[in-house]
Short mmCIF file of C-alpha atoms in Angstrom, two decimals:
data_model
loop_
_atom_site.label_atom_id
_atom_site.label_comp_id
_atom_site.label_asym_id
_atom_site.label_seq_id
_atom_site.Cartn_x
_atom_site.Cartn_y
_atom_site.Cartn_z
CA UNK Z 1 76.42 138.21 93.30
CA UNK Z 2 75.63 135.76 95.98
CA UNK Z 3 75.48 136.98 99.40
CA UNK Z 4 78.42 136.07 102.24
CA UNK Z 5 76.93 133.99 105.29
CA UNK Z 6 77.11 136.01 108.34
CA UNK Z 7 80.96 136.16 109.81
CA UNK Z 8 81.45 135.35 113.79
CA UNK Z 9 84.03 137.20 115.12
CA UNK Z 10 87.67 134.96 116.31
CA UNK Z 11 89.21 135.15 119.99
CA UNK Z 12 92.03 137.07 118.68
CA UNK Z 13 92.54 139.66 115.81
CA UNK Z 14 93.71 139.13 112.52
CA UNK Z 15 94.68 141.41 109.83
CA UNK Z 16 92.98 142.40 106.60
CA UNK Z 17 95.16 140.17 104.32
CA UNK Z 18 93.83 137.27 106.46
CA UNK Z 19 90.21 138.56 106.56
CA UNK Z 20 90.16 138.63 102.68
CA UNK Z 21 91.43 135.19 102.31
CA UNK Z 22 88.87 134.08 104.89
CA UNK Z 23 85.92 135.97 102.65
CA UNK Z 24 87.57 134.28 99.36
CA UNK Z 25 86.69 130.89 101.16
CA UNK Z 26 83.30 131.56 102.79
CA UNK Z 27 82.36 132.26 99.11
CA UNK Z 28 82.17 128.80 98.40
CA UNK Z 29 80.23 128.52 101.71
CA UNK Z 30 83.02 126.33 103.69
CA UNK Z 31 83.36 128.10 106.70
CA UNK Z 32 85.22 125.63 108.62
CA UNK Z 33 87.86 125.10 105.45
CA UNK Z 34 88.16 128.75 105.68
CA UNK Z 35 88.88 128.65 109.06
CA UNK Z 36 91.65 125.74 108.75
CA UNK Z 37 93.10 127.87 105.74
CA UNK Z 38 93.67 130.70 108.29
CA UNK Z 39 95.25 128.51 111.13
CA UNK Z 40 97.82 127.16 108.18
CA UNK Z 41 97.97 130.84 107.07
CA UNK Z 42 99.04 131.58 110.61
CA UNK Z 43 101.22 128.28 111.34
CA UNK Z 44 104.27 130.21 112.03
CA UNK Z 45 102.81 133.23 113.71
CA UNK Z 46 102.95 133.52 117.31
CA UNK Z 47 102.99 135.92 120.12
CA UNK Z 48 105.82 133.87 122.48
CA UNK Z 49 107.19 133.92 125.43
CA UNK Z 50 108.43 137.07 126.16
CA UNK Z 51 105.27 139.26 127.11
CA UNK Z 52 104.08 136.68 129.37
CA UNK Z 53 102.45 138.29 132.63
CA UNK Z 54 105.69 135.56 134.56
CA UNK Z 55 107.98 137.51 132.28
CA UNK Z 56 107.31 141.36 133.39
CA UNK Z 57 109.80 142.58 135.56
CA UNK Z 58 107.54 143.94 137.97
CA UNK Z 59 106.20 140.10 138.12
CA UNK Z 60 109.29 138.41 138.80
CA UNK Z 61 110.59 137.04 141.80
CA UNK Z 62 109.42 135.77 145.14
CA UNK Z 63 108.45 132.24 146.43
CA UNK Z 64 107.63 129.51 144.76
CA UNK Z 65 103.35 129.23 145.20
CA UNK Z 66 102.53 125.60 144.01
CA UNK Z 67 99.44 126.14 141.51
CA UNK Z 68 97.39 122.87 140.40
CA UNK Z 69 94.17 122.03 138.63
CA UNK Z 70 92.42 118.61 139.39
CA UNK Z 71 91.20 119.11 135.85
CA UNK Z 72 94.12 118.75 133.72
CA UNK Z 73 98.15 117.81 134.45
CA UNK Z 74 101.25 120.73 134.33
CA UNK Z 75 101.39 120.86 129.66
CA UNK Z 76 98.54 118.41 129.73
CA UNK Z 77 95.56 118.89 127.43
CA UNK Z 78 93.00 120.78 129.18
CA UNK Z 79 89.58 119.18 129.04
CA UNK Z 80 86.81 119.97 126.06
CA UNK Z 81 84.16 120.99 129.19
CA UNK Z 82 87.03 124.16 129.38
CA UNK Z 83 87.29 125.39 126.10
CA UNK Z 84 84.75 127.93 124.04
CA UNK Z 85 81.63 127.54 123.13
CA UNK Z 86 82.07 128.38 119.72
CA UNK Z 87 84.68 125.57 119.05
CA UNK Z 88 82.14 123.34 121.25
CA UNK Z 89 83.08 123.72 124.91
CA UNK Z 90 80.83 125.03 128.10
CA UNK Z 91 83.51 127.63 128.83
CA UNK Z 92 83.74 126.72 132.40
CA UNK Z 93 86.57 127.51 134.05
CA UNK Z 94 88.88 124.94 135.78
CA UNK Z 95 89.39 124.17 139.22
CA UNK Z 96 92.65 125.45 140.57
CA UNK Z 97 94.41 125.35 144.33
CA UNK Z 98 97.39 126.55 145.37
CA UNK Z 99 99.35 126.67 148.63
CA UNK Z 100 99.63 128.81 151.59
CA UNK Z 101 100.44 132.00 150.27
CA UNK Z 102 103.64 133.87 152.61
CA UNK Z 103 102.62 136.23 155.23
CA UNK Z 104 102.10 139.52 153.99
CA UNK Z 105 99.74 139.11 150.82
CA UNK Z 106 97.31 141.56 150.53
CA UNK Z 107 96.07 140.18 147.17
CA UNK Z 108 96.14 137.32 144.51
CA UNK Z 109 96.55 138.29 140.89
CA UNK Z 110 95.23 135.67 138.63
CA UNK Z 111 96.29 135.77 134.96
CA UNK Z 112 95.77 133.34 131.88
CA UNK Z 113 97.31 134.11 129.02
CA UNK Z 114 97.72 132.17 125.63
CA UNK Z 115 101.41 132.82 124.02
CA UNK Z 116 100.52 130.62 121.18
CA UNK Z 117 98.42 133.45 119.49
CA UNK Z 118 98.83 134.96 116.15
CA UNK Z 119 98.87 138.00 118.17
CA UNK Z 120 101.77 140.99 118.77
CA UNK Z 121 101.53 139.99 122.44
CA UNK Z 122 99.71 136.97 124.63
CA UNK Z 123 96.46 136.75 124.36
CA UNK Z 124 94.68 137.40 127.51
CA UNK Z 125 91.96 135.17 128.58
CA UNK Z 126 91.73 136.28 132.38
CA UNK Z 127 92.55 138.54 134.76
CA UNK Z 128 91.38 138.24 138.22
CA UNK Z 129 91.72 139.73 141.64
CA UNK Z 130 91.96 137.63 144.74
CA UNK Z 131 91.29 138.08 148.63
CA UNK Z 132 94.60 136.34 150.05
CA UNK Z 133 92.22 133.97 151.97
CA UNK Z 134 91.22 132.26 149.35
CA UNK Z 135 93.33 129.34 148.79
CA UNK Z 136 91.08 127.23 145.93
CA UNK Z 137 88.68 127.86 143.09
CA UNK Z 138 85.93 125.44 141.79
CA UNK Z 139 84.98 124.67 138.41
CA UNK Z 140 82.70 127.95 137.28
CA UNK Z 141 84.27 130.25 139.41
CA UNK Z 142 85.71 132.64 137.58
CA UNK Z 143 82.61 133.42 135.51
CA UNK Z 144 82.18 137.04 135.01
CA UNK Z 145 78.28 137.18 135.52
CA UNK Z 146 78.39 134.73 138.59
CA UNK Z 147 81.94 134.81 140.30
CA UNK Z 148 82.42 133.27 143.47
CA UNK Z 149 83.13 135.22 146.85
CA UNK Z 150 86.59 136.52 147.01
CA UNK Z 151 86.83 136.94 143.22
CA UNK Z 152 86.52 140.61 141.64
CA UNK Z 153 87.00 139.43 137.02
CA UNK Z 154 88.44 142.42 135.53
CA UNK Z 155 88.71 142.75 131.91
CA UNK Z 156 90.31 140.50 129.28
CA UNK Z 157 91.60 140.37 125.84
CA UNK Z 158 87.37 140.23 125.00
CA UNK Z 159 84.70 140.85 127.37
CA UNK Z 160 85.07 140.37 130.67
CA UNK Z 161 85.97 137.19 132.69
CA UNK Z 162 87.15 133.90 131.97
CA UNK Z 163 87.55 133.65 128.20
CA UNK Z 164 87.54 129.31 127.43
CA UNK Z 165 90.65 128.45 124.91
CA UNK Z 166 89.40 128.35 121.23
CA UNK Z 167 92.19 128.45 119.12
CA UNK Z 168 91.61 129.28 115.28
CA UNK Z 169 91.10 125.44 113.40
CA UNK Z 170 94.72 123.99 112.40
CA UNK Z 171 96.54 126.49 114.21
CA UNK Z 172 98.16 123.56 116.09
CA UNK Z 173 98.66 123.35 119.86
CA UNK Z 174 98.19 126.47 121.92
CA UNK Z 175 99.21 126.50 125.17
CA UNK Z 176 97.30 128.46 128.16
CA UNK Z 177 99.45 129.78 131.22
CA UNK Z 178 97.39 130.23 134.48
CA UNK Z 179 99.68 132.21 136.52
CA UNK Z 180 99.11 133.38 140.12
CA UNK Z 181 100.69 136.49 141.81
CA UNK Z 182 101.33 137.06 145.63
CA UNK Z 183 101.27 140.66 146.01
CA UNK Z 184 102.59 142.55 149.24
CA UNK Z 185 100.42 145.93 147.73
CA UNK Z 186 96.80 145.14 146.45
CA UNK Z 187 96.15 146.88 143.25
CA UNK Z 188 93.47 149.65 143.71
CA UNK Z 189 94.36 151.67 140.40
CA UNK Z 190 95.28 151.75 137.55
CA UNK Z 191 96.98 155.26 135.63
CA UNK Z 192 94.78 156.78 132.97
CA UNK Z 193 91.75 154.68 134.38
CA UNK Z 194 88.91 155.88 136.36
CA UNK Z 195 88.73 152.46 138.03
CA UNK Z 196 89.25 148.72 137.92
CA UNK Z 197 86.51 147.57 135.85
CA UNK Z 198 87.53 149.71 132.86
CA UNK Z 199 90.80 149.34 132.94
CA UNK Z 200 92.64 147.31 130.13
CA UNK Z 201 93.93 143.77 131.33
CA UNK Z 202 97.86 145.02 130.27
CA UNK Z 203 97.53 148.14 132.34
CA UNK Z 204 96.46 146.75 134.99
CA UNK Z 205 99.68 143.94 135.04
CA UNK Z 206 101.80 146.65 135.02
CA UNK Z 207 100.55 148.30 137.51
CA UNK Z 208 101.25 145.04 139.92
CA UNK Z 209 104.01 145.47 142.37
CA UNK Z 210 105.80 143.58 144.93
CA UNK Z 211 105.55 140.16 144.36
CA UNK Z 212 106.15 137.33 147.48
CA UNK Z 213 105.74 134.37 145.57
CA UNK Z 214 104.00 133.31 142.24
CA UNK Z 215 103.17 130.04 140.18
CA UNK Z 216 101.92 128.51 137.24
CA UNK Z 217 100.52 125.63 135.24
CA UNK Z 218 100.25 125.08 131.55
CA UNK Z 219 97.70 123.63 129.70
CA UNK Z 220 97.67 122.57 126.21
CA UNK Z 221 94.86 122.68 123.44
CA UNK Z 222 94.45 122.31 119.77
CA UNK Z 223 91.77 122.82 117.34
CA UNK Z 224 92.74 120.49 114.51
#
């Protein structure tokens, strides 16, 4: 029986009806037809809207906190330099700025999150905590190894840090939400976590309170 070439693992989970067809294909040693097979597999599957970080109810509210990237237009496509390695990116992180945030803050929440998934819920590609004096981020500087002052990366849907879109091949356009959180009460725990760092990236939304103002911009991208 000839052997299977070795299997990298996706951005996002996928069940084991979907990891069989997959095999079926790399059997005639066609990985990225396999892969395309999946995204059509997946077409209509989609985590939405709904469970979007801006949709929580403990998220909602507040001013309006103007969030822009000098890298890519509100539902523009988000440049190649942004998006994974493994679908041929550098994985650095955009540039963002955002305006004065209200008197009060005591921290910035930073979430990205990909609703375009074939996932139960967004897939999370970032979650960040922000000193309130911060009012801009460079390209790079949400990198989990190498952060830049002011930025704690907490954990995402894999690993740690920012996680570069890579949506599975001809899984059409996926769009990534950066949203930003004013918070009146920093988040310094998390229940049924003995701190920060281990805690999962959902837990830790919900345990975000007290919001003064918030934004967002959208970025597309598609592996075709």
């Amino acid at each position: 029986m000839t052997a299977l070439p070795p299997v990298r693992p996706l951005d996002v989970p996928v069940d084991s009806a979907h990891v069989v067809v997959v095999g079926m294909v790399f059997g005639a040693n066609r990985r990225g037809e396999a892969m395309a097979v999946l995204g059509k597999l997946l077409k209509n599957r989609r985590a939405g809207n709904a469970d979007l970080a801006w949709n929580a109810p403990n998220l909602a509210g507040g001013d309006e906190l103007p969030l822009t990237s000098p890298d890519f237009a509100h539902e523009a496509t988000i440049p190649v330099v942004h998006v994974g390695k493994r679908i041929g990116g550098e994985e650095l992180s955009p540039a963002l700025s955002w305006a004065t945030v209200p008197e009060g803050t005591a921290q910035l929440l930073l979430v990205i999150e990909d609703p375009d998934a074939p996932t139960p819920k967004p897939f999370i590609h970032g979650v960040f905590l922000v000193d309130p004096s911060v009012t801009s981020l460079g390209r790079g500087a949400l990198d989990a190894k190498n952060p830049v002052a002011g930025v704690r990366p907490l954990r995402s849907g894999r690993g740690r840090g920012y996680l570069g879109p890579a949506p599975i091949k001809g899984h059409g356009p996926h769009r990534y939400v950066f949203q930003l959180f004013a918070l009146a009460k920093p988040i310094t725990a998390v229940p049924g976590s003995t701190d920060l760092d281990s805690a999962k990236p959902r837990a830790v939304l919900a345990a975000a309170t007290d919001v003064l103002a918030r934004g967002r911009i959208d970025g597309i991208y598609e592996n075709p």
